[in-house]
Coordinates of C-alpha atoms in Angstrom, one line a residue:
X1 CA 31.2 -6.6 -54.8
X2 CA 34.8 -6.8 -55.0
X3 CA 36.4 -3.8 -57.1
X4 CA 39.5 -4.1 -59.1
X5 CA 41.6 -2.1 -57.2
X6 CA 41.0 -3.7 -53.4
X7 CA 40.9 -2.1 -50.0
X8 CA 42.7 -3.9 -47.5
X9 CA 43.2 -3.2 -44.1
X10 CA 45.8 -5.0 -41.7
X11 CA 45.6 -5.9 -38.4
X12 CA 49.1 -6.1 -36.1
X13 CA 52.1 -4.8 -39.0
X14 CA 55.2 -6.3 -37.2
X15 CA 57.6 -8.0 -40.0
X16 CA 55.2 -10.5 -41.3
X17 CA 52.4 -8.2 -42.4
X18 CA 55.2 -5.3 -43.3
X19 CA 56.0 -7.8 -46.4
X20 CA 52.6 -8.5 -47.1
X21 CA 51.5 -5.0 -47.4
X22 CA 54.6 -4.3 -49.5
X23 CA 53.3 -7.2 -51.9
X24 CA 49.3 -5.9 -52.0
X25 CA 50.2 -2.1 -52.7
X26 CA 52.5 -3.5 -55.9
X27 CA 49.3 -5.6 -56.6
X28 CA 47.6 -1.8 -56.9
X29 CA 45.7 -2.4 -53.4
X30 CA 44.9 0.2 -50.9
X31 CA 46.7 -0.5 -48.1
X32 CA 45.9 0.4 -44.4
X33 CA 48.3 -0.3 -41.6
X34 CA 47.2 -0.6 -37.9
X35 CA 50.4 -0.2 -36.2
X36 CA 50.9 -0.3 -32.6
X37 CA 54.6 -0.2 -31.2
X38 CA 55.9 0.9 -34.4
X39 CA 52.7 3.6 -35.4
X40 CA 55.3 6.6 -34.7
X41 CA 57.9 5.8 -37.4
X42 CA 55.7 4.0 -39.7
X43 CA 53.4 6.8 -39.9
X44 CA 56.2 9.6 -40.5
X45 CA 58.8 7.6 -42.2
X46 CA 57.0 4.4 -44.0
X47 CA 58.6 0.5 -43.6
X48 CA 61.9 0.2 -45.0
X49 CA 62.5 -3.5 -46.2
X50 CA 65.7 -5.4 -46.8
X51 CA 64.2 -8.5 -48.9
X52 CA 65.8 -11.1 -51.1
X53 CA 62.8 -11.8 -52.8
X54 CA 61.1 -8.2 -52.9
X55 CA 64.3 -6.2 -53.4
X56 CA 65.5 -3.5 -50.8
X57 CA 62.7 -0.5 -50.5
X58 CA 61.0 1.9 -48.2
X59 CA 57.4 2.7 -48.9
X60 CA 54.6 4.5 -47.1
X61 CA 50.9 2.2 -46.3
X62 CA 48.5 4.4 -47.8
X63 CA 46.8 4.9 -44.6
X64 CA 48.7 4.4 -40.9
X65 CA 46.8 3.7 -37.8
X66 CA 47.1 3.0 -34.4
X67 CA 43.7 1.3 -33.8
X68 CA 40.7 -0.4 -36.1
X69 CA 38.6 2.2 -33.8
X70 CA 40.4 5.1 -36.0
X71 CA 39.0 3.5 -39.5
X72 CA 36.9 6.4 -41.2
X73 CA 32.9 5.1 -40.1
X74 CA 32.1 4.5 -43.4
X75 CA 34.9 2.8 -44.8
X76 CA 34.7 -0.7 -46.4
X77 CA 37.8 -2.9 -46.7
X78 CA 37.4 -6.2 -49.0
X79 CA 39.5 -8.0 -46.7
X80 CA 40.9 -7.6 -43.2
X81 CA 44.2 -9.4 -42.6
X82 CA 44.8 -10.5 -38.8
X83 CA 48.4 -10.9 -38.7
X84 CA 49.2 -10.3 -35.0
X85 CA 50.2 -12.4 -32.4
X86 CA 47.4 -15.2 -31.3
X87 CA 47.2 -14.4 -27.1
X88 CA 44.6 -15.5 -25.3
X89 CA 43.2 -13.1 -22.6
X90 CA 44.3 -9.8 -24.2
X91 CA 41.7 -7.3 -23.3
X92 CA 39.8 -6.4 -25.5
X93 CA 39.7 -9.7 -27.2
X94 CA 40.4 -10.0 -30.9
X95 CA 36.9 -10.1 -32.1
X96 CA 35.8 -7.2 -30.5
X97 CA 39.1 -5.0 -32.0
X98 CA 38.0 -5.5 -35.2
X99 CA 34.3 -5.1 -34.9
X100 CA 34.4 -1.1 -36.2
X101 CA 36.1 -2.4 -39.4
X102 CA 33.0 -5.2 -39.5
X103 CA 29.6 -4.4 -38.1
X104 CA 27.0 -4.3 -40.4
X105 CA 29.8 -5.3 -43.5
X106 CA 28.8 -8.7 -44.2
X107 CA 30.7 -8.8 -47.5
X108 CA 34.4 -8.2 -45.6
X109 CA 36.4 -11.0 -45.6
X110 CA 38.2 -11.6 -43.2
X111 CA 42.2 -13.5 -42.8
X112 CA 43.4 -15.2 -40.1
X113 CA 46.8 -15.4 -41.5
X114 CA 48.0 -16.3 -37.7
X115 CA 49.9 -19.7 -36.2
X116 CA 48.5 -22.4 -34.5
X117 CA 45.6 -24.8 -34.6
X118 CA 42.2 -24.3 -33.1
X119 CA 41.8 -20.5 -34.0
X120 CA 39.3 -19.7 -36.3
X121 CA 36.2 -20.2 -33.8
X122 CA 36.3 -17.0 -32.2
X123 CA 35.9 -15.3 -35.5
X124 CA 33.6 -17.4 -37.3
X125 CA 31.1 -17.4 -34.1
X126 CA 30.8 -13.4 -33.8
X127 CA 30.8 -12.5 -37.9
X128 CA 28.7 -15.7 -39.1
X129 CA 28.0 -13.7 -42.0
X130 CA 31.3 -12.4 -43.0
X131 CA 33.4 -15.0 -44.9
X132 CA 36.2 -16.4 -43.2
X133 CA 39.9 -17.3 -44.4
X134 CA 42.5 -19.0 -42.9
X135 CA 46.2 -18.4 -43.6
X136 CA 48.9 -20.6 -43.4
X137 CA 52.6 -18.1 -44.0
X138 CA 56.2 -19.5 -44.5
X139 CA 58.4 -16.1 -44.5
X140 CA 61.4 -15.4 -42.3
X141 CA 61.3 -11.6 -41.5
X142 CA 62.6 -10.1 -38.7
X143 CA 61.6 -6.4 -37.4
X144 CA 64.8 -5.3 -36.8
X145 CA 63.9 -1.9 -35.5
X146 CA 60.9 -0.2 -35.5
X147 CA 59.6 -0.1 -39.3
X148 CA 62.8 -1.7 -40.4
X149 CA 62.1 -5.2 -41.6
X150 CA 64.6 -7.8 -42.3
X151 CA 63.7 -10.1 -45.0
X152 CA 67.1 -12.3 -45.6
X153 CA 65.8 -15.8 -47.3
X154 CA 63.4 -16.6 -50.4
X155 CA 60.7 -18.4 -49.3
X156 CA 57.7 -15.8 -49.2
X157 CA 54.3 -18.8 -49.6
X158 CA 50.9 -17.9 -48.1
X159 CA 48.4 -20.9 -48.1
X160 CA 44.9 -19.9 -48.1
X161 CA 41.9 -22.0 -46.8
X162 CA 37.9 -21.2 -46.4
X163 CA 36.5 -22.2 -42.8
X164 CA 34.9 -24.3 -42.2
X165 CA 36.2 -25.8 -45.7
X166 CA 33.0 -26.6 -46.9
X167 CA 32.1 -22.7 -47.3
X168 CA 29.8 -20.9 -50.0
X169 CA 31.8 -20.7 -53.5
X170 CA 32.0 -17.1 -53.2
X171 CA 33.8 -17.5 -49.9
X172 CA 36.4 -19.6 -52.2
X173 CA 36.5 -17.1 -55.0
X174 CA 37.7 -14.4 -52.6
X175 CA 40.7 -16.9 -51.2
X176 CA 41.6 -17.3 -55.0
X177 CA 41.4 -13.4 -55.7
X178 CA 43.6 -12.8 -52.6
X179 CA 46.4 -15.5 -53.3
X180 CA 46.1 -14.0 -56.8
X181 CA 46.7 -10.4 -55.0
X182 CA 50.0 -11.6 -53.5
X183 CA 51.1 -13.5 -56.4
X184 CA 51.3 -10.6 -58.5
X185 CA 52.8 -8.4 -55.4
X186 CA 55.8 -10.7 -55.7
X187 CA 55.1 -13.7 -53.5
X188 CA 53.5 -17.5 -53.6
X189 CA 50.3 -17.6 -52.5
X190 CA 48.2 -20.9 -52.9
X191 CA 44.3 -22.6 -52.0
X192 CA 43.8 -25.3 -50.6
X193 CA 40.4 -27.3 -50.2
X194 CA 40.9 -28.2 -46.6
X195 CA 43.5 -25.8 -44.7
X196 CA 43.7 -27.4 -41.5
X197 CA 45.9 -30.0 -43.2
X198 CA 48.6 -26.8 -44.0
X199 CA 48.1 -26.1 -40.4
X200 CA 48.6 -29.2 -38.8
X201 CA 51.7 -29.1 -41.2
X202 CA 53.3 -26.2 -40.3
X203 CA 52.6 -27.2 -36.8
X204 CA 55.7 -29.6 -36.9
X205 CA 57.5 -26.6 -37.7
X206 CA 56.0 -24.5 -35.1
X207 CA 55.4 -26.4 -31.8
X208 CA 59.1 -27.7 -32.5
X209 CA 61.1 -24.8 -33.3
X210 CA 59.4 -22.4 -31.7
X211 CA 59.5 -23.1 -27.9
X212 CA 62.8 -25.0 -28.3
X213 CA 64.5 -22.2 -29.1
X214 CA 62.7 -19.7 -27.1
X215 CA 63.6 -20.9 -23.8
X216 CA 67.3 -22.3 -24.8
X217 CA 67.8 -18.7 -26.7
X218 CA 69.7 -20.6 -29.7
X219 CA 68.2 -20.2 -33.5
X220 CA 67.0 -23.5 -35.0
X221 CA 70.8 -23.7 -36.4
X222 CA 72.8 -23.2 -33.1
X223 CA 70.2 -25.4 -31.3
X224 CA 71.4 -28.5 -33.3
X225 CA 74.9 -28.0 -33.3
X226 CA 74.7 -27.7 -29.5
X227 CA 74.2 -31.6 -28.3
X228 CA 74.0 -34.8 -29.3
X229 CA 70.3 -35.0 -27.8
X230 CA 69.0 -31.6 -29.6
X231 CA 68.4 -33.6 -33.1
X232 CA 66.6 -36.2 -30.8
X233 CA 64.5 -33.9 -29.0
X234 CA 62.9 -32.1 -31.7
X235 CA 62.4 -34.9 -34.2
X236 CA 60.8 -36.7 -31.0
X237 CA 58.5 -33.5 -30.5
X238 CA 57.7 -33.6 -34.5
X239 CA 57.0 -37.4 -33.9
X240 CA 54.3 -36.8 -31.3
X241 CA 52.6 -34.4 -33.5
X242 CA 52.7 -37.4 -36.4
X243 CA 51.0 -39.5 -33.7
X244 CA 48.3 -37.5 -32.8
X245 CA 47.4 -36.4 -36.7
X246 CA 47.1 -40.2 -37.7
X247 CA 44.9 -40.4 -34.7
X248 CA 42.8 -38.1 -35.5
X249 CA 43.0 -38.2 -38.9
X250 CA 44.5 -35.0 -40.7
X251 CA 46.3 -36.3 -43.9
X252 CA 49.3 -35.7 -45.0
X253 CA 51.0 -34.7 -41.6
X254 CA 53.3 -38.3 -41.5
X255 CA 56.8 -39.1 -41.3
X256 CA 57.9 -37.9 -44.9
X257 CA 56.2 -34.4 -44.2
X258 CA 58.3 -34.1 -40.8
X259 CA 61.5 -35.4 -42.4
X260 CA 61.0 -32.1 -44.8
X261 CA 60.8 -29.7 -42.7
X262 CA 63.0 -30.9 -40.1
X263 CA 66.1 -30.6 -43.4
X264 CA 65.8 -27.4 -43.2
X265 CA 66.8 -26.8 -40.1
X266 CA 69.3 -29.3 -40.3
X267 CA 70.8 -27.4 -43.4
X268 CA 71.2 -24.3 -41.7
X269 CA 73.0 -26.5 -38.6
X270 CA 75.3 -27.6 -41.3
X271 CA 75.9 -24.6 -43.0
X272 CA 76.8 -23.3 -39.8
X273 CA 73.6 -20.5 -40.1
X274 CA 70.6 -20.6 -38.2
X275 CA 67.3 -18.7 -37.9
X276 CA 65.4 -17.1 -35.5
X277 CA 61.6 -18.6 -35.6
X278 CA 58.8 -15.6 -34.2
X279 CA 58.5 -17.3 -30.6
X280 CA 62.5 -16.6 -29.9
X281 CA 62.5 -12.8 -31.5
X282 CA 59.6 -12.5 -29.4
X283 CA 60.8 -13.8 -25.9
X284 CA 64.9 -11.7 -27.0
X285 CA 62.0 -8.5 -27.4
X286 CA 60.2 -9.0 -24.2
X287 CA 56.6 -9.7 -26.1
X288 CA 54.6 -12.2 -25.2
X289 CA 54.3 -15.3 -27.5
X290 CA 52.3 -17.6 -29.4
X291 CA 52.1 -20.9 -26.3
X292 CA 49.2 -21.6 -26.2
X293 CA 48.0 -21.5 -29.8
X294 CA 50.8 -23.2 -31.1
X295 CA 51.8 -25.8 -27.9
X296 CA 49.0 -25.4 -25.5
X297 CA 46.4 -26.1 -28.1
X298 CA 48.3 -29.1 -29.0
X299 CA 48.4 -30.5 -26.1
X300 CA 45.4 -30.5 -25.1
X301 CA 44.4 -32.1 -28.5
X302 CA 46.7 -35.1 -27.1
X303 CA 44.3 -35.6 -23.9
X304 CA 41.5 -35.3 -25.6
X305 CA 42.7 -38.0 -27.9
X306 CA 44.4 -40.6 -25.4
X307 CA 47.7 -39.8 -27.7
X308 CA 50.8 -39.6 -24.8
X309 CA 53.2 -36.5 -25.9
X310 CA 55.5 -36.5 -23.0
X311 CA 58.2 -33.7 -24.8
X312 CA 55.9 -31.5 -25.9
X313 CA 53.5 -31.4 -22.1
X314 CA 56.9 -30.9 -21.1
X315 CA 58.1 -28.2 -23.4
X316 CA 54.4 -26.9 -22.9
X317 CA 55.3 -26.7 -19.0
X318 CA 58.3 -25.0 -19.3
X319 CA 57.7 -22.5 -21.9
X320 CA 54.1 -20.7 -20.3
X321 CA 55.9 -20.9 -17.4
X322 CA 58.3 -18.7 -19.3
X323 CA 54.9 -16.7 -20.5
X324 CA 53.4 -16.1 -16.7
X325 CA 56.8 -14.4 -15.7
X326 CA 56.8 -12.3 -18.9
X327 CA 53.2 -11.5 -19.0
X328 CA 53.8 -10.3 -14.7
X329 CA 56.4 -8.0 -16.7
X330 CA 59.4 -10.3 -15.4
X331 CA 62.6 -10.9 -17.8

C-alpha cells in the first residue's frame, strides 16, 4: 500500500535525477540517493542547484549511498527511479544492481526514466511481478561539478507510461501518483496511455542531437551555425526516424512532430545560444554514452523493417566507434 508520505529511492543522481530528487523531497517524499562519482560531496555537503524553474538551493537526500547493496535489508521504497546512463555490458548488469532494493517486494514500482527505445525488457523479464514505468524526461541540467547541478532553462516535463501499456489499473494509478509527486515538487509531469509514442518522440530529439554533437563537440546551437549542410543533416537524420515510425506504425512521430522539435534548436542557432544535449557532456567528461540505446537500437529497427537510414548507420558508425576507444580508456 502506498503511504502518503512516499519512499523513493534513485538509481544513478548525476544532474537529471539531482532535479528530480529536489522536486520529490518538496513533494514531502523520502529521498534516497545512490551516488557513485559524486557519493563523497553529496554525502557531506548535499546537491547545490542553480534552477530557473526550482530557484537556486542546496539540500541534503535524506539518505546518500554509494550502492543499492547498502539499502537497510528491510527497507521498502514505493518506487525506484533508474535514472542512469542505459550501457549495455556494464558488469553487473542493471537488473541485478537493483535486485537488494527488489527481491521478494512485489509491490515496488519501478521507473525507467532513461533514453532510448527498446529498454524496458530487461526489467520487466526479471521482476514480472513488480509494476513497471517508463519515463520519458525533457530537462536541460548539467552537473557542473560534483553535486553542483546547473539548471539554466524552464522546461522540467516527465512523461510517464505503464509497460507493456496494457498493464493492471493499479500499475496506472501509481504512474498518476508519481507524476502527481513531481507536479507538486515543482515540475510537469504527465500519463500517457501508450509511452512508446513519447519515446519514439523524443527519439528525433535524441538520435539527432545527441551523436551530432558528440563527435563534432559543438552544442545543438554552434552545430547549425557552422555549415550550410548541418540544418540538412540533422533534419535528414529526424526524417529517417519519420520513415521508419510510419512503417511501423508509432503515431504521432510525422513531419509536424520533427519540425517542433527541430525549432528549438534552430532558436538557440539564432539567438546565437546553444545547448549541450547528455551524449556531448558525456563524451567532454570522458563517460561513456547512451549509442546504442538511442542510435544502435534505432538502427537496427531500420533492418529489421526494410526502412534504408543511410545518415543515421552512418552516424551510428562513427559515433561507437567513438565508444570502443573511450570504453578501452582512449580520449
Amino acid at each position: 500500500m502506498i503511504q502518503s508520505s512516499p519512499s523513493i529511492l534513485l538509481f544513478g543522481v548525476g544532474s537529471v535525477g539531482a532535479v528530480h530528487l529536489l522536486q520529490l523531497q518538496r513533494a514531502g517524499c523520502t529521498v534516497t540517493a545512490v551516488c557513485r562519482s559524486n557519493y563523497e560531496v553529496v554525502k557531506q555537503h548535499g546537491f547545490t542547484i542553480t534552477s530557473e524553474r526550482l530557484g537556486n538551493t542546496t539540500y541534503k537526500p535524506d539518505h546518500v549511498i554509494r550502492t543499492i547493496a547498502e539499502c537497510p535489508p528491510d527497507a521498502v521504497y514505493d518506487y525506484l527511479i533508474v535514472s542512469s546512463k542505459v550501457v549495455p555490458g556494464r558488469q553487473p548488469p542493471l537488473a541485478d544492481q537493483l535486485r537488494p532494493a527488489l527481491e521478494g517486494r512485489p509491490n515496488t514500482t519501478i521507473v525507467l526514466a532513461q533514453n532510448g527505445i527498446e529498454i524496458e525488457n530487461e526489467i520487466a523479464e526479471a521482476y514480472p511481478l513488480n509494476p513497471l514505468l517508463s519515463g520519458v524526461v525533457y530537462i536541460s541540467a548539467a552537473q557542473t561539478s560534483p553535486g553542483v547541478i546547473d539548471n539554466a532553462e524552464m522546461l522540467n516535463l516527465v512523461e510517464l507510461g505503464t509497460f507493456p501499456a496494457d498493464a493492471p489499473e493499479a500499475h496506472k494509478v501509481s504512474a498518476r501518483r508519481l507524476a502527481s509527486l513531481l507536479v507538486q515538487g515543482g515540475g510537469d509531469a504527465t500519463v500517457l496511455d501508450d509511452i512508446q509514442v513519447a519515446r519514439w518522440s523524443k527519439l528525433l530529439l535524441n538520435a539527432a542531437w545527441g551523436p551530432v554533437t558528440a563527435l563534432s563537440l559543438c552544442t545543438d546551437g554552434d552545430f547549425l551555425r557552422s555549415s550550410e549542410f548541418a540544418n540538412e543533416l540533422v533534419w535528414g537524420i529526424m526524417m529517417e526516424i519519420v520513415t521508419l515510425a510510419r512503417k511501423i506504425g508509432i503515431p504521432g512521430v510525422d513531419e509536424a512532430a520533427a519540425e517542433k522539435r527541430f525549432a528549438i534548436a534552430k532558436a538557440r542557432a539564432d539567438a546565437g545560444t546553444g545547448r549541450e544535449p547528455s551524449m556531448l557532456q558525456d563524451v567532454k567528461q570522458g563517460r561513456l554514452f547512451e549509442v546504442e540505446a538511442i542510435v544502435g537500437n534505432t538502427v537496427r529497427v531500420g533492418r529489421k523493417w526494410g526502412v534504408p537510414m543511410p545518415r543515421l548507420e552512418t552516424i551510428y558508425a562513427l559515433a561507437k566507434g567513438r565508444y570502443e576507444v573511450m570504453l578501452k580508456g582512449g580520449a
